[in-house]
Coordinates of C-alpha atoms and ligand atoms in Angstrom, one line a residue:
A90 CA 0.0 0.0 0.0
S91 CA 1.4 3.4 -0.9
S92 CA 1.7 5.9 1.9
F93 CA -0.4 9.0 2.2
H94 CA 1.2 12.4 2.2
L95 CA -0.5 15.3 4.0
I96 CA 1.5 18.5 3.5
G97 CA 0.7 21.8 5.1
L98 CA 1.9 25.3 4.2
I99 CA 2.4 27.6 7.2
G100 CA 2.4 31.4 6.5
A101 CA 0.2 34.5 6.4
G102 CA -2.0 35.6 3.5
I103 CA -1.4 32.4 1.6
A104 CA -4.9 31.7 0.3
G105 CA -3.7 32.4 -3.3
S106 CA -0.5 30.3 -3.0
L107 CA 0.3 28.2 -6.1
S108 CA 2.1 25.6 -3.9
P109 CA -1.0 23.3 -3.3
V110 CA -1.8 22.8 -6.9
L111 CA 1.8 22.6 -8.0
H112 CA 2.5 19.8 -5.5
E113 CA -0.8 18.0 -5.9
R114 CA -0.5 18.0 -9.7
E115 CA 3.0 16.5 -9.6
A116 CA 1.9 13.9 -7.1
A117 CA -1.1 13.0 -9.2
A118 CA 1.1 12.6 -12.2
Q119 CA 3.1 10.1 -10.2
G120 CA 0.0 8.3 -8.9
L121 CA 0.7 9.3 -5.3
R122 CA -1.9 9.9 -2.6
Y123 CA -0.9 13.4 -1.6
A124 CA -2.9 16.4 -0.2
Y125 CA -1.5 19.9 0.3
R126 CA -3.3 22.3 2.5
T127 CA -2.7 25.9 3.6
L128 CA -2.4 26.6 7.4
D129 CA -2.8 30.4 7.3
I130 CA -1.9 32.0 10.7
D131 CA -4.2 35.0 9.9
E132 CA -7.2 32.8 9.4
L133 CA -6.3 30.7 12.5
G134 CA -5.9 33.9 14.6
L135 CA -2.3 33.2 15.3
A136 CA 0.9 35.3 15.4
P137 CA 4.1 34.4 13.6
G138 CA 5.5 33.5 17.1
D139 CA 3.0 30.6 17.2
A140 CA 4.4 29.0 14.1
G141 CA 6.6 26.5 16.0
Q142 CA 3.7 25.2 18.0
L143 CA 1.4 25.1 14.9
A144 CA 4.0 22.9 13.2
R145 CA 4.0 20.5 16.1
D146 CA 0.2 20.5 16.3
A147 CA -0.1 19.9 12.6
V148 CA 2.2 16.9 12.8
R149 CA 0.3 15.5 15.7
L150 CA -2.9 15.8 13.7
G151 CA -1.4 13.8 10.9
Y152 CA 0.6 16.2 8.6
T153 CA 3.6 14.3 7.2
G154 CA 5.5 17.4 6.0
L155 CA 5.3 21.2 6.0
N156 CA 6.4 24.1 3.9
V157 CA 6.8 27.4 5.7
T158 CA 6.7 30.9 4.2
H159 CA 6.6 34.6 5.1
P160 CA 6.5 35.6 8.0
C161 CA 7.1 32.2 9.7
K162 CA 10.5 31.0 8.3
Q163 CA 12.4 32.0 11.4
A164 CA 9.7 31.7 14.0
V165 CA 8.9 28.1 13.2
I166 CA 12.4 27.0 14.3
T167 CA 11.3 27.0 18.0
G168 CA 9.1 24.0 17.3
L169 CA 11.6 21.9 15.6
D170 CA 14.0 19.2 16.9
A171 CA 16.8 19.6 14.4
L172 CA 18.0 21.8 11.6
S173 CA 19.9 21.0 8.5
D174 CA 23.3 22.7 8.3
D175 CA 22.1 25.1 5.6
A176 CA 18.9 26.0 7.4
R177 CA 20.9 26.8 10.5
E178 CA 23.4 28.9 8.5
L179 CA 20.5 30.8 6.8
G180 CA 18.5 31.1 10.0
A181 CA 15.4 30.2 7.9
V182 CA 13.3 27.1 7.4
N183 CA 11.0 26.7 4.4
T184 CA 10.6 22.9 4.6
V185 CA 10.0 20.6 7.6
T186 CA 10.3 16.9 7.3
V187 CA 8.9 14.4 9.9
R188 CA 10.3 11.1 11.1
H189 CA 8.3 9.1 13.5
D190 CA 10.3 7.1 15.9
A191 CA 7.9 5.0 18.1
A192 CA 10.8 4.2 20.5
H193 CA 10.7 7.8 21.5
D194 CA 7.0 8.1 22.2
V195 CA 7.2 10.2 25.3
G196 CA 5.0 13.0 26.5
S197 CA 3.5 15.4 24.1
R198 CA 6.3 14.9 21.5
Q199 CA 5.1 11.4 20.6
G200 CA 8.3 10.5 19.0
D201 CA 7.8 12.8 16.0
R202 CA 11.1 14.3 15.0
L203 CA 10.7 17.5 13.1
T204 CA 13.7 18.6 11.0
G205 CA 13.9 22.1 9.5
R206 CA 15.4 22.4 6.0
N207 CA 15.8 25.1 3.4
T208 CA 15.0 24.5 -0.3
D209 CA 15.0 28.2 -1.2
H210 CA 18.8 28.1 -1.7
T211 CA 18.9 24.6 -3.2
G212 CA 16.0 25.6 -5.4
F213 CA 17.7 28.7 -6.7
R214 CA 20.9 26.8 -7.4
A215 CA 19.1 24.1 -9.4
A216 CA 17.1 26.8 -11.2
L217 CA 20.3 28.6 -12.2
A218 CA 21.9 25.3 -13.4
E219 CA 18.8 24.4 -15.4
G220 CA 17.5 27.8 -16.6
L221 CA 20.9 29.5 -17.2
P222 CA 23.4 26.7 -17.9
G223 CA 26.9 27.9 -18.1
A224 CA 26.2 31.4 -16.8
A225 CA 29.4 33.2 -15.9
L226 CA 29.8 33.6 -12.2
G227 CA 32.9 35.8 -12.0
T228 CA 31.1 38.8 -10.4
V229 CA 27.5 38.8 -9.5
V230 CA 25.5 41.7 -8.2
L231 CA 22.7 40.8 -5.8
V232 CA 20.1 43.4 -4.9
G233 CA 18.0 42.5 -1.9
A234 CA 19.4 40.9 1.3
G235 CA 16.3 39.7 3.0
G236 CA 15.0 36.1 3.1
A237 CA 15.2 35.4 -0.6
G238 CA 18.4 37.3 -1.0
S239 CA 20.1 35.3 1.8
A240 CA 19.1 32.0 0.1
V241 CA 20.2 33.3 -3.4
A242 CA 23.6 34.5 -2.0
R243 CA 24.2 31.1 -0.4
A244 CA 23.3 29.4 -3.7
L245 CA 25.5 31.6 -5.8
L246 CA 28.5 30.9 -3.5
D247 CA 27.8 27.1 -3.7
A248 CA 27.6 27.4 -7.4
G249 CA 31.0 28.9 -7.5
A250 CA 30.5 32.7 -7.7
R251 CA 33.9 34.3 -7.2
R252 CA 32.7 37.8 -6.2
L253 CA 29.3 38.5 -4.9
L254 CA 28.3 42.2 -4.3
V255 CA 25.2 42.6 -2.2
A256 CA 23.1 45.8 -2.0
D257 CA 19.9 46.6 -0.1
A258 CA 17.9 49.7 0.5
D259 CA 18.6 48.9 4.2
A260 CA 22.4 49.0 4.0
S261 CA 22.8 47.2 7.3
R262 CA 21.0 44.1 5.9
A263 CA 23.5 43.9 3.1
Q264 CA 26.4 44.3 5.5
Q265 CA 25.0 41.6 7.8
L266 CA 24.5 39.2 5.0
A267 CA 28.1 39.8 3.7
A268 CA 29.4 39.3 7.2
R269 CA 27.4 36.1 7.7
L270 CA 28.5 34.5 4.4
G271 CA 32.1 35.4 4.1
P272 CA 34.7 34.0 4.0
H273 CA 33.3 30.9 2.3
P274 CA 35.1 27.7 1.6
G275 CA 34.9 27.7 -2.2
P276 CA 37.2 25.9 -4.7
A277 CA 40.8 26.5 -3.5
A278 CA 41.9 28.4 -6.6
H279 CA 38.9 30.8 -6.4
P280 CA 38.0 31.7 -2.9
S281 CA 34.5 33.2 -2.9
R282 CA 34.2 36.8 -1.7
V283 CA 31.1 38.6 -0.6
S284 CA 30.9 42.3 0.1
A285 CA 28.2 44.8 0.7
V286 CA 27.9 47.7 -1.7
V287 CA 25.7 50.8 -1.4
L288 CA 22.6 51.0 -3.6
E289 CA 23.9 54.1 -5.4
D290 CA 26.9 52.1 -6.7
V291 CA 24.8 49.3 -8.1
P292 CA 24.7 50.6 -11.7
A293 CA 28.5 51.0 -11.8
R294 CA 29.0 47.6 -10.2
I295 CA 26.7 46.0 -12.8
A296 CA 28.8 47.5 -15.6
E297 CA 31.7 45.2 -14.3
A298 CA 29.5 42.2 -13.5
D299 CA 28.6 39.0 -15.3
G300 CA 25.2 38.7 -13.8
V301 CA 22.6 40.4 -11.7
V302 CA 19.9 39.0 -9.3
N303 CA 16.8 40.9 -8.0
A304 CA 15.8 39.6 -4.6
T305 CA 13.7 42.6 -3.6
P306 CA 9.9 42.6 -3.9
I307 CA 10.2 45.4 -6.5
G308 CA 8.4 44.3 -9.7
M309 CA 5.8 42.2 -8.0
V310 CA 2.1 43.1 -8.1
G311 CA 1.7 46.2 -5.9
H312 CA 5.4 47.0 -6.1
P313 CA 5.9 48.4 -9.6
G314 CA 9.2 49.5 -11.1
T315 CA 12.7 48.2 -11.1
P316 CA 15.1 48.0 -8.2
F317 CA 17.8 49.8 -10.1
D318 CA 18.1 51.6 -13.5
A319 CA 17.7 48.7 -15.9
S320 CA 19.3 50.7 -18.8
V321 CA 22.7 49.5 -17.5
L322 CA 22.0 45.9 -18.6
T323 CA 23.6 44.8 -21.8
S324 CA 23.6 41.6 -23.8
R325 CA 26.8 40.6 -21.9
H326 CA 24.8 40.2 -18.7
W327 CA 22.5 37.5 -17.4
L328 CA 19.6 38.6 -15.1
A329 CA 17.7 36.5 -12.6
D330 CA 14.6 37.7 -10.8
V331 CA 13.0 36.0 -7.8
V332 CA 9.7 37.8 -8.2
Y333 CA 7.2 35.5 -10.0
R334 CA 4.0 37.4 -9.9
P335 CA 4.1 38.5 -12.6
L336 CA 6.7 36.3 -14.3
E337 CA 7.5 39.1 -16.7
T338 CA 8.5 41.8 -14.3
Q339 CA 9.5 45.2 -15.6
L340 CA 13.1 44.2 -14.9
V341 CA 12.7 40.9 -16.8
K342 CA 11.2 42.8 -19.8
A343 CA 14.0 45.3 -19.8
A344 CA 16.6 42.6 -19.6
L345 CA 15.1 40.6 -22.5
A346 CA 14.9 43.8 -24.5
A347 CA 18.6 44.4 -23.8
G348 CA 19.4 40.9 -25.1
C349 CA 20.3 39.4 -21.7
R350 CA 19.9 35.7 -20.8
V351 CA 17.1 35.7 -18.2
L352 CA 15.9 33.5 -15.4
D353 CA 12.5 34.5 -14.2
G354 CA 11.2 33.9 -10.7
G355 CA 9.2 30.9 -11.7
W356 CA 12.3 28.8 -12.0
M357 CA 13.1 29.3 -8.3
A358 CA 9.5 28.8 -7.3
V359 CA 9.3 25.5 -9.2
S360 CA 12.7 24.3 -8.1
Q361 CA 12.1 24.9 -4.4
A362 CA 8.8 23.1 -4.7
A363 CA 10.4 20.2 -6.5
D364 CA 13.2 20.0 -3.9
S365 CA 10.6 20.0 -1.1
F366 CA 8.5 17.4 -2.9
E367 CA 11.5 15.1 -3.1
L368 CA 12.2 15.6 0.6
F369 CA 8.6 14.8 1.5
T370 CA 8.2 11.8 -0.7
G371 CA 11.7 10.4 -1.3
L372 CA 10.9 10.4 -5.0
P373 CA 12.3 12.4 -7.8
A374 CA 10.1 15.2 -9.1
D375 CA 9.8 15.8 -12.8
R376 CA 10.9 19.4 -12.9
S377 CA 10.1 20.2 -16.5
R378 CA 6.6 18.8 -16.0
M379 CA 6.3 21.0 -12.8
R380 CA 7.5 24.0 -14.7
A381 CA 4.9 23.3 -17.5
H382 CA 2.2 23.0 -14.8
F383 CA 3.3 26.2 -13.2
L384 CA 3.2 28.1 -16.5
E385 CA -0.4 27.0 -17.0
L386 CA -1.5 28.5 -13.6
Ligands
LIG107 P1 12.3 40.4 2.6 O1 11.4 41.4 3.1 O2 12.9 39.4 3.6 O3 13.5 41.0 1.9 C1 13.4 42.0 0.9 C2 14.6 42.9 1.0 O4 14.6 43.8 -0.2 C3 14.6 43.8 2.2 O5 15.9 43.6 2.9 C4 14.4 45.2 1.7 O6 15.1 46.2 2.5 C5 15.0 45.1 0.3 N1 14.4 46.1 -0.6 C6 13.2 46.5 -0.8 N2 13.1 47.4 -1.8 C7 14.3 47.6 -2.2 C8 14.9 48.4 -3.3 N3 14.1 49.2 -4.0 N4 16.2 48.4 -3.5 C9 17.0 47.6 -2.7 N5 16.5 46.8 -1.7 C10 15.2 46.8 -1.5 O7 11.5 39.6 1.5 P2 11.8 38.2 0.9 O8 11.1 37.2 1.6 O9 13.3 38.1 0.6 O10 11.0 38.3 -0.5 C11 11.5 39.2 -1.6 C12 10.8 38.8 -2.9 O11 11.2 37.5 -3.2 C13 9.3 38.7 -2.8 O12 8.7 39.3 -4.0 C14 9.0 37.3 -2.8 O13 7.7 37.0 -3.3 C15 10.1 36.7 -3.6 N6 10.4 35.3 -3.3 C16 10.4 34.4 -4.4 C17 10.7 33.1 -4.2 C18 10.7 32.2 -5.3 O14 10.7 31.0 -5.1 N7 10.8 32.7 -6.6 C19 11.1 32.6 -2.9 C20 11.1 33.6 -1.9 C21 10.7 34.9 -2.1

């Protein structure tokens, strides 16, 4: 008998999330019994600080895995038993896997062992490899040093970026991210280097860079515009955006018009979902099928 997967998404304002249908369609294509439900803290009358307890309660009620999104990625950690190394380094969890160990059925914990993981960075790295194969990673400019920016920065270093320049409207966030991630043990001949740059310098830095990533919310519905003057992009650059609503942000449009190779935010969204699906089920996800499903939504 195949096992039943019941996955929850913990976050706020997630009624319109594409994750349930994205996961369920891939599971259906694989013939799995798999249900994906939102657990919206706003609807439940909970605060972000309750996310850890909500995660434990959900598992006690039968949830076999969880995704976690804004604003609960840090707060959920209090309810977990263990963290993967990358989730600990990023200080953020977007995926919780559950292992039941009957030998440890004690008290309220009932032997359920909840482990926090992070597929935002593995997802971005896979997206980069699949969507922009061979992209030059000599110097990369990253704008936005929040949750998505931290995951992207980690992924770029793992992928071999030699110089990563991070900017944020809140300069202290860029500085903190650079301090947290550097020095990084990269390939011996090319030690990775991360540094913070001020927002005003971004256009000049882009002129010297191979690629640029937007990890700010600018470009998403309700946040029109571009996070920097897009006229500095040339056909020499690649551009990645993490914003996926809409897929064709103003920045993506400008980059395409300039002749850049472009990775839209849908790639990261699909890849992180695929990585989570694989952690939940132990089965490979068909990423091109998931991307095709995503583009239909
Ligand atoms: P966040 O609030 O943690 O971080 C955003 C950062 O951008 C902040 O540090 C903020 O100071 C900075 N910022 C805002 N406007 C700026 C500007 N004009 N110039 C420079 N910096 C600016 O948010 P987050 O969770 O990192 O999410 C950012 C975006 O990434 C959202 O649109 C979100 O939907 C998207 N996202 C996409 C994926 C995906 O899978 N594609 C995953 C996570 C987040």
